[in-house]
Short mmCIF file of C-alpha atoms and ligand atoms in Angstrom, two decimals:
data_model
loop_
_atom_site.label_atom_id
_atom_site.label_comp_id
_atom_site.label_asym_id
_atom_site.label_seq_id
_atom_site.Cartn_x
_atom_site.Cartn_y
_atom_site.Cartn_z
CA MET A 18 -10.35 1.94 12.05
CA LEU A 19 -8.66 4.12 9.44
CA ARG A 20 -10.53 6.92 7.76
CA VAL A 21 -8.65 9.04 5.23
CA ARG A 22 -10.35 12.15 3.89
CA ASN A 23 -9.17 14.47 1.13
CA LEU A 24 -5.53 13.66 1.75
CA THR A 25 -3.40 15.97 -0.39
CA THR A 26 0.39 15.80 -0.57
CA ARG A 27 2.47 18.09 -2.79
CA PHE A 28 6.10 18.25 -3.81
CA ARG A 29 7.93 21.42 -4.76
CA ILE A 30 9.84 21.04 -7.97
CA ASP A 31 11.95 23.46 -10.05
CA ARG A 32 9.00 25.27 -11.52
CA GLY A 33 6.02 25.11 -9.18
CA ALA A 34 4.64 22.02 -7.48
CA ILE A 35 3.17 18.61 -8.24
CA THR A 36 0.29 16.97 -6.43
CA ALA A 37 1.42 13.39 -5.74
CA VAL A 38 -1.67 12.60 -3.62
CA ASN A 39 -4.76 14.47 -4.72
CA ARG A 40 -7.81 14.59 -2.41
CA VAL A 41 -7.60 10.89 -1.63
CA SER A 42 -10.30 9.39 0.62
CA PHE A 43 -10.80 5.80 1.77
CA ASP A 44 -11.67 3.68 4.82
CA VAL A 45 -10.17 0.48 6.16
CA ASP A 46 -11.98 -1.60 8.78
CA ALA A 47 -10.42 -3.93 11.35
CA GLY A 48 -9.52 -7.26 9.77
CA GLU A 49 -10.02 -5.89 6.27
CA THR A 50 -7.49 -5.84 3.41
CA LEU A 51 -7.54 -2.81 1.14
CA ALA A 52 -5.43 -3.01 -2.01
CA ILE A 53 -4.16 0.21 -3.56
CA VAL A 54 -3.40 -0.44 -7.22
CA GLY A 55 -1.94 1.63 -10.01
CA GLU A 56 1.00 2.07 -12.34
CA SER A 57 4.34 3.26 -11.05
CA GLY A 58 4.23 6.97 -10.15
CA SER A 59 0.49 7.05 -9.42
CA GLY A 60 0.96 8.09 -5.78
CA LYS A 61 0.59 4.78 -3.93
CA SER A 62 3.76 5.04 -1.85
CA MET A 63 3.22 8.72 -1.12
CA THR A 64 -0.27 7.89 0.18
CA ALA A 65 1.25 5.28 2.52
CA LEU A 66 4.07 7.56 3.66
CA SER A 67 1.59 10.37 4.27
CA ILE A 68 -0.38 8.15 6.67
CA LEU A 69 2.77 7.65 8.75
CA ARG A 70 3.88 11.26 8.22
CA LEU A 71 7.11 10.11 6.60
CA ILE A 72 6.97 12.43 3.58
CA PRO A 73 10.39 14.06 3.15
CA ASN A 74 9.90 17.76 3.89
CA PRO A 75 11.22 19.58 1.94
CA PRO A 76 10.43 19.02 -0.89
CA GLY A 77 7.18 17.33 0.14
CA ARG A 78 4.34 18.46 2.35
CA ILE A 79 0.94 17.13 3.39
CA GLU A 80 -1.20 20.13 2.50
CA ASP A 81 -4.69 19.06 3.36
CA GLY A 82 -6.93 16.31 4.67
CA GLU A 83 -7.66 14.17 7.69
CA ILE A 84 -6.24 10.81 8.66
CA LEU A 85 -8.39 9.41 11.46
CA PHE A 86 -6.92 6.34 13.10
CA ASP A 87 -9.18 4.96 15.84
CA GLY A 88 -10.69 8.44 15.94
CA LEU A 89 -7.33 10.21 16.36
CA ASP A 90 -6.29 12.67 13.62
CA LEU A 91 -2.71 11.62 12.83
CA LEU A 92 -2.06 14.93 11.10
CA LYS A 93 -2.66 16.78 14.36
CA LEU A 94 -0.33 14.70 16.55
CA SER A 95 3.02 15.98 17.82
CA ASP A 96 6.19 14.43 16.41
CA ALA A 97 6.64 12.39 19.59
CA GLU A 98 3.06 11.10 19.41
CA ILE A 99 3.31 10.02 15.76
CA ARG A 100 6.65 8.29 16.51
CA ASP A 101 4.88 6.25 19.14
CA ILE A 102 2.22 5.18 16.59
CA ARG A 103 4.82 4.12 13.99
CA GLY A 104 5.98 0.56 14.38
CA ASN A 105 3.65 0.18 17.32
CA LYS A 106 0.01 0.70 16.23
CA ILE A 107 0.81 1.05 12.53
CA ALA A 108 3.62 -0.97 10.95
CA MET A 109 5.01 -0.60 7.47
CA ILE A 110 6.69 -3.21 5.28
CA PHE A 111 8.71 -1.90 2.35
CA GLN A 112 9.57 -3.38 -1.03
CA GLU A 113 13.29 -3.67 -0.44
CA PRO A 114 13.93 -5.22 2.98
CA MET A 115 17.69 -4.62 2.72
CA SER A 116 17.10 -0.86 2.84
CA SER A 117 15.10 -1.15 6.08
CA LEU A 118 17.24 -3.76 7.84
CA ASN A 119 20.46 -2.70 9.56
CA PRO A 120 23.32 -4.81 8.11
CA ALA A 121 25.36 -4.41 11.31
CA LEU A 122 22.79 -5.82 13.74
CA THR A 123 21.55 -9.38 14.16
CA VAL A 124 18.02 -10.09 12.97
CA GLY A 125 17.02 -10.92 16.53
CA LEU A 126 18.04 -7.50 17.81
CA GLN A 127 16.06 -5.83 15.03
CA VAL A 128 12.92 -7.90 15.48
CA GLY A 129 13.17 -7.51 19.26
CA GLU A 130 13.81 -3.77 19.16
CA PRO A 131 10.18 -2.61 18.91
CA ILE A 132 9.19 -5.01 21.69
CA ASN A 133 11.91 -3.55 23.88
CA ARG A 134 11.16 0.06 22.91
CA HIS A 135 7.36 0.20 22.67
CA GLY A 136 6.50 -2.82 24.80
CA GLY A 137 9.00 -1.95 27.55
CA ALA A 138 10.16 -5.58 27.80
CA PRO A 139 13.76 -6.20 28.94
CA TRP A 140 16.15 -7.34 26.20
CA SER A 141 16.25 -10.94 27.41
CA LYS A 142 12.47 -11.16 26.96
CA ALA A 143 12.51 -9.19 23.69
CA LEU A 144 14.99 -11.66 22.18
CA LEU A 145 12.87 -14.63 23.18
CA ALA A 146 9.87 -12.91 21.64
CA ALA A 147 11.92 -12.29 18.48
CA ARG A 148 12.72 -15.98 18.22
CA ASP A 149 9.08 -16.79 18.67
CA LEU A 150 8.12 -14.31 15.94
CA LEU A 151 10.65 -15.78 13.50
CA GLY A 152 8.94 -19.10 14.08
CA ARG A 153 5.55 -17.53 13.47
CA VAL A 154 6.68 -16.18 10.11
CA ARG A 155 7.67 -19.79 9.42
CA MET A 156 11.40 -19.38 9.33
CA SER A 157 13.13 -22.69 9.89
CA ASP A 158 15.47 -22.98 12.88
CA PRO A 159 14.53 -19.64 14.51
CA ALA A 160 16.80 -20.29 17.51
CA SER A 161 19.93 -19.91 15.39
CA ARG A 162 18.47 -17.45 12.83
CA VAL A 163 17.86 -14.96 15.61
CA ASN A 164 21.66 -14.53 15.87
CA ALA A 165 22.25 -14.23 12.12
CA TYR A 166 22.84 -11.02 10.14
CA PRO A 167 20.61 -9.84 7.27
CA HIS A 168 23.24 -10.61 4.58
CA GLN A 169 23.09 -14.27 5.59
CA PHE A 170 19.42 -14.37 4.57
CA SER A 171 17.82 -14.86 1.15
CA GLY A 172 15.44 -12.17 -0.16
CA GLY A 173 12.41 -14.17 0.95
CA MET A 174 13.83 -14.69 4.43
CA ARG A 175 14.62 -10.99 4.79
CA GLN A 176 11.05 -10.20 3.88
CA ARG A 177 9.89 -12.71 6.51
CA ALA A 178 12.14 -10.96 9.04
CA MET A 179 10.53 -7.63 8.05
CA ILE A 180 7.09 -9.12 8.59
CA ALA A 181 8.20 -10.43 11.99
CA MET A 182 9.39 -6.91 12.87
CA ALA A 183 6.10 -5.46 11.68
CA MET A 184 4.10 -7.96 13.74
CA ALA A 185 6.25 -7.50 16.85
CA CYS A 186 4.00 -4.97 18.55
CA GLN A 187 0.74 -6.44 17.30
CA PRO A 188 -0.09 -3.43 15.14
CA ARG A 189 -3.71 -2.57 14.41
CA LEU A 190 -2.77 -1.63 10.85
CA ILE A 191 -0.07 -3.02 8.57
CA ILE A 192 0.88 -1.16 5.42
CA ALA A 193 2.79 -3.32 2.94
CA ASP A 194 4.20 -1.35 0.01
CA GLU A 195 4.86 -3.77 -2.88
CA PRO A 196 6.29 -6.21 -0.34
CA THR A 197 7.07 -8.97 -2.83
CA THR A 198 8.01 -7.15 -6.02
CA ALA A 199 11.69 -8.08 -5.68
CA LEU A 200 10.95 -11.79 -5.08
CA ASP A 201 10.28 -14.65 -7.48
CA VAL A 202 6.73 -15.79 -8.05
CA THR A 203 6.55 -18.80 -5.70
CA VAL A 204 8.17 -16.91 -2.83
CA GLN A 205 5.81 -13.98 -3.52
CA ALA A 206 2.78 -16.18 -2.96
CA GLN A 207 4.23 -17.67 0.24
CA ILE A 208 4.97 -14.24 1.69
CA LEU A 209 1.57 -12.79 0.79
CA ASP A 210 -0.24 -15.88 2.16
CA LEU A 211 1.72 -15.46 5.38
CA LEU A 212 0.98 -11.76 5.66
CA LYS A 213 -2.71 -12.26 5.01
CA ASP A 214 -2.89 -15.12 7.49
CA LEU A 215 -1.14 -13.16 10.26
CA ALA A 216 -3.30 -10.11 9.64
CA LEU A 217 -6.49 -12.19 9.80
CA ARG A 218 -5.46 -13.95 13.01
CA SER A 219 -4.62 -10.73 14.79
CA ARG A 220 -7.58 -8.87 13.23
CA SER A 221 -5.17 -6.24 11.99
CA ALA A 222 -6.20 -4.20 9.00
CA LEU A 223 -3.92 -4.50 5.98
CA ILE A 224 -3.21 -2.00 3.23
CA LEU A 225 -1.56 -3.88 0.40
CA ILE A 226 0.05 -1.67 -2.21
CA THR A 227 0.69 -3.35 -5.53
CA HIS A 228 0.79 -2.82 -9.26
CA ASP A 229 -0.29 -6.45 -9.72
CA LEU A 230 -4.00 -7.07 -10.20
CA GLY A 231 -3.45 -10.81 -9.72
CA VAL A 232 -2.43 -10.08 -6.12
CA VAL A 233 -5.56 -8.00 -5.66
CA ALA A 234 -7.91 -10.77 -6.75
CA ARG A 235 -6.42 -13.21 -4.31
CA TYR A 236 -5.87 -11.11 -1.19
CA ALA A 237 -7.95 -7.94 -1.12
CA ASP A 238 -11.44 -7.28 0.23
CA ARG A 239 -11.61 -3.80 -1.26
CA VAL A 240 -9.64 -2.08 -3.98
CA ALA A 241 -8.74 1.53 -4.66
CA VAL A 242 -7.34 2.19 -8.13
CA MET A 243 -5.04 5.21 -8.33
CA TYR A 244 -4.14 7.25 -11.38
CA ALA A 245 -2.07 10.46 -11.35
CA GLY A 246 -2.46 10.92 -7.60
CA ARG A 247 -6.22 10.36 -7.47
CA ILE A 248 -8.43 7.41 -6.66
CA VAL A 249 -10.30 6.85 -9.92
CA GLU A 250 -12.27 3.78 -8.85
CA THR A 251 -13.00 1.95 -5.62
CA ALA A 252 -15.11 -1.15 -4.99
CA PRO A 253 -15.20 -4.51 -3.23
CA ALA A 254 -12.58 -6.70 -4.98
CA ARG A 255 -15.09 -9.08 -6.55
CA GLU A 256 -17.30 -6.29 -7.78
CA LEU A 257 -14.31 -4.53 -9.31
CA TYR A 258 -13.33 -7.70 -11.13
CA SER A 259 -16.78 -8.49 -12.41
CA ARG A 260 -17.82 -4.90 -13.22
CA PRO A 261 -14.86 -2.56 -13.67
CA ARG A 262 -16.31 0.85 -14.53
CA HIS A 263 -13.39 3.19 -15.09
CA PRO A 264 -11.70 2.85 -18.52
CA TYR A 265 -8.32 2.84 -16.75
CA THR A 266 -9.33 -0.10 -14.53
CA ARG A 267 -10.59 -1.95 -17.60
CA GLY A 268 -7.31 -1.18 -19.33
CA LEU A 269 -5.33 -2.54 -16.38
CA MET A 270 -7.40 -5.71 -16.41
CA ALA A 271 -6.93 -6.26 -20.11
CA SER A 272 -3.18 -5.84 -19.70
CA VAL A 273 -2.58 -8.62 -17.15
CA PRO A 274 -3.34 -12.35 -17.27
CA ARG A 275 -6.50 -13.22 -15.35
CA LEU A 276 -6.42 -16.10 -12.93
CA ASP A 277 -10.15 -16.63 -13.14
CA SER A 278 -10.33 -17.03 -16.90
CA ASP A 279 -9.69 -20.35 -18.63
CA THR A 280 -9.91 -18.99 -22.13
CA HIS A 281 -6.72 -17.84 -23.80
CA GLN A 282 -7.20 -14.15 -23.65
CA ARG A 283 -4.99 -11.74 -25.56
CA LEU A 284 -3.18 -9.21 -23.36
CA VAL A 285 -3.60 -5.62 -24.47
CA PRO A 286 -1.31 -3.01 -22.93
CA ILE A 287 -2.76 0.43 -22.19
CA GLU A 288 -1.74 2.76 -24.99
CA GLY A 289 0.14 5.99 -24.46
CA GLN A 290 2.42 7.25 -21.74
CA PRO A 291 1.82 7.36 -18.00
CA PRO A 292 0.87 10.90 -16.99
CA ASN A 293 3.46 13.56 -16.22
CA LEU A 294 2.34 14.97 -12.89
CA ALA A 295 4.13 18.23 -13.60
CA ALA A 296 1.97 18.83 -16.68
CA LEU A 297 -1.45 17.28 -16.16
CA PRO A 298 -4.21 18.16 -18.62
CA PRO A 299 -7.02 20.36 -17.25
CA GLY A 300 -9.63 17.58 -17.45
CA CYS A 301 -9.48 13.87 -16.66
CA ALA A 302 -5.81 12.84 -16.33
CA PHE A 303 -6.57 9.60 -18.19
CA ALA A 304 -8.35 11.29 -21.12
CA PRO A 305 -5.23 11.47 -23.36
CA ARG A 306 -5.03 7.64 -23.24
CA CYS A 307 -8.75 6.89 -23.17
CA ARG A 308 -10.53 5.57 -26.27
CA GLN A 309 -13.90 6.67 -24.93
CA ALA A 310 -12.86 10.24 -24.16
CA VAL A 311 -15.16 12.99 -25.44
CA ASP A 312 -14.73 16.77 -25.34
CA ALA A 313 -16.35 17.08 -21.91
CA CYS A 314 -13.61 14.85 -20.43
CA LYS A 315 -11.08 17.54 -21.23
CA GLN A 316 -12.87 20.29 -19.27
CA ALA A 317 -12.50 19.39 -15.58
CA PRO A 318 -11.33 16.35 -13.58
CA PRO A 319 -14.41 14.13 -13.07
CA PRO A 320 -15.47 13.62 -9.43
CA LEU A 321 -15.62 10.16 -7.87
CA ARG A 322 -19.31 9.21 -8.06
CA GLU A 323 -21.28 6.27 -6.79
CA VAL A 324 -21.96 3.77 -9.59
CA GLY A 325 -23.17 0.82 -7.49
CA PRO A 326 -23.19 -0.54 -3.93
CA ARG A 327 -19.93 0.59 -2.27
CA HIS A 328 -18.64 1.19 -5.78
CA SER A 329 -17.47 4.58 -7.07
CA ALA A 330 -15.77 5.66 -10.27
CA ALA A 331 -14.44 8.98 -11.53
CA CYS A 332 -15.62 8.92 -15.13
CA ILE A 333 -18.32 11.12 -16.63
CA MET A 334 -19.41 8.24 -18.89
CA GLU A 335 -20.42 6.20 -15.82
CA GLY A 336 -22.92 6.65 -13.01
P1 ADP B 18 3.98 4.91 -6.75
O1 ADP B 18 4.29 4.40 -5.38
O2 ADP B 18 2.55 4.80 -7.13
O3 ADP B 18 4.87 4.32 -7.79
P2 ADP B 18 4.86 7.39 -5.60
O4 ADP B 18 3.79 7.56 -4.59
O5 ADP B 18 6.19 6.92 -5.14
O6 ADP B 18 4.31 6.48 -6.78
O7 ADP B 18 5.12 8.78 -6.32
C1 ADP B 18 4.08 9.57 -6.83
C2 ADP B 18 4.68 10.80 -7.46
O8 ADP B 18 5.24 11.62 -6.44
C3 ADP B 18 5.81 10.50 -8.41
O9 ADP B 18 5.32 10.38 -9.73
C4 ADP B 18 6.70 11.71 -8.30
O10 ADP B 18 6.33 12.63 -9.32
C5 ADP B 18 6.32 12.33 -6.98
N1 ADP B 18 7.42 12.31 -6.01
C6 ADP B 18 7.72 11.35 -5.13
N2 ADP B 18 8.80 11.67 -4.39
C7 ADP B 18 9.20 12.89 -4.81
C8 ADP B 18 10.26 13.77 -4.45
N3 ADP B 18 11.12 13.47 -3.46
N4 ADP B 18 10.36 14.93 -5.13
C9 ADP B 18 9.49 15.24 -6.11
N5 ADP B 18 8.47 14.46 -6.49
C10 ADP B 18 8.33 13.29 -5.87
MG1 MG B 19 5.73 2.99 -4.79
#
């Protein structure tokens, strides 16, 4: 359904440019959940925003690549055509729902808006559909909530309203960018369970962006691990958990509690600083933090190579 090839997005900064998304390639099939994982600043959000062509220009620009969505290259569409895809065929859910909800409009008007705009339904019908959607995202008393304003909602309820908005036009692809980071742990699980359930029922593909490997284990089919703008490892979720091959992936795993382990493991944070994209080393961007790094790692960035079935890693020590 979605096929991203060599996606490259750069930002102009004071002196020169930084590559926030660096030759990124991945596929997502219908009904599949792809998790994009990595520390803050690794390029996850810019990858998502590039797919929807929402990169602020200037200072940003998609410089290269192909984004094939049902065979259509999104990078070649006119502005009007990509606007029609957004919120209609591809929906995005952001981390902070308050920044995407309009405080001056009722939740019903906002959830109904895409149905009215893209679906061409009259407002009376769109509002009924909105009420129905609020019920589907398991909000209690949807008939009165439809007339409420965002500030009357808790964080979890706002995120449910965002999911209802995203589902309104039955999108083929949902991109959720750290959708639960601002919520407490129990609400997080409820929201992610809901999102996964709705995506499965409608056979929508889901791209779940997170820095939380626990989320990955529970919800993702495939995983792409990003570091300094590149995908450094990609594999089916189970395979990645049982056989992580890139030292960065192993470092991430050692630094978070594992749900599947009953032994008391000691958590080991990854040493060193996250990379500065404005001053990347000539070789592997992870080499300065990598215990296994040898001289050859400092020569050129290692390519992503196949290391197993549907499993690739960008490390010269592997494969
Ligand atoms: P993530 O979502 O993984 O935390 P982002 O995709 O938001 O990271 O950002 C990746 C990198 O893109 C950042 O480290 C930053 O250097 C760069 N970046 C993002 N937005 C801008 C901007 N408006 N101007 C300059 N650089 C930016
Ligand atoms: Mg982000």
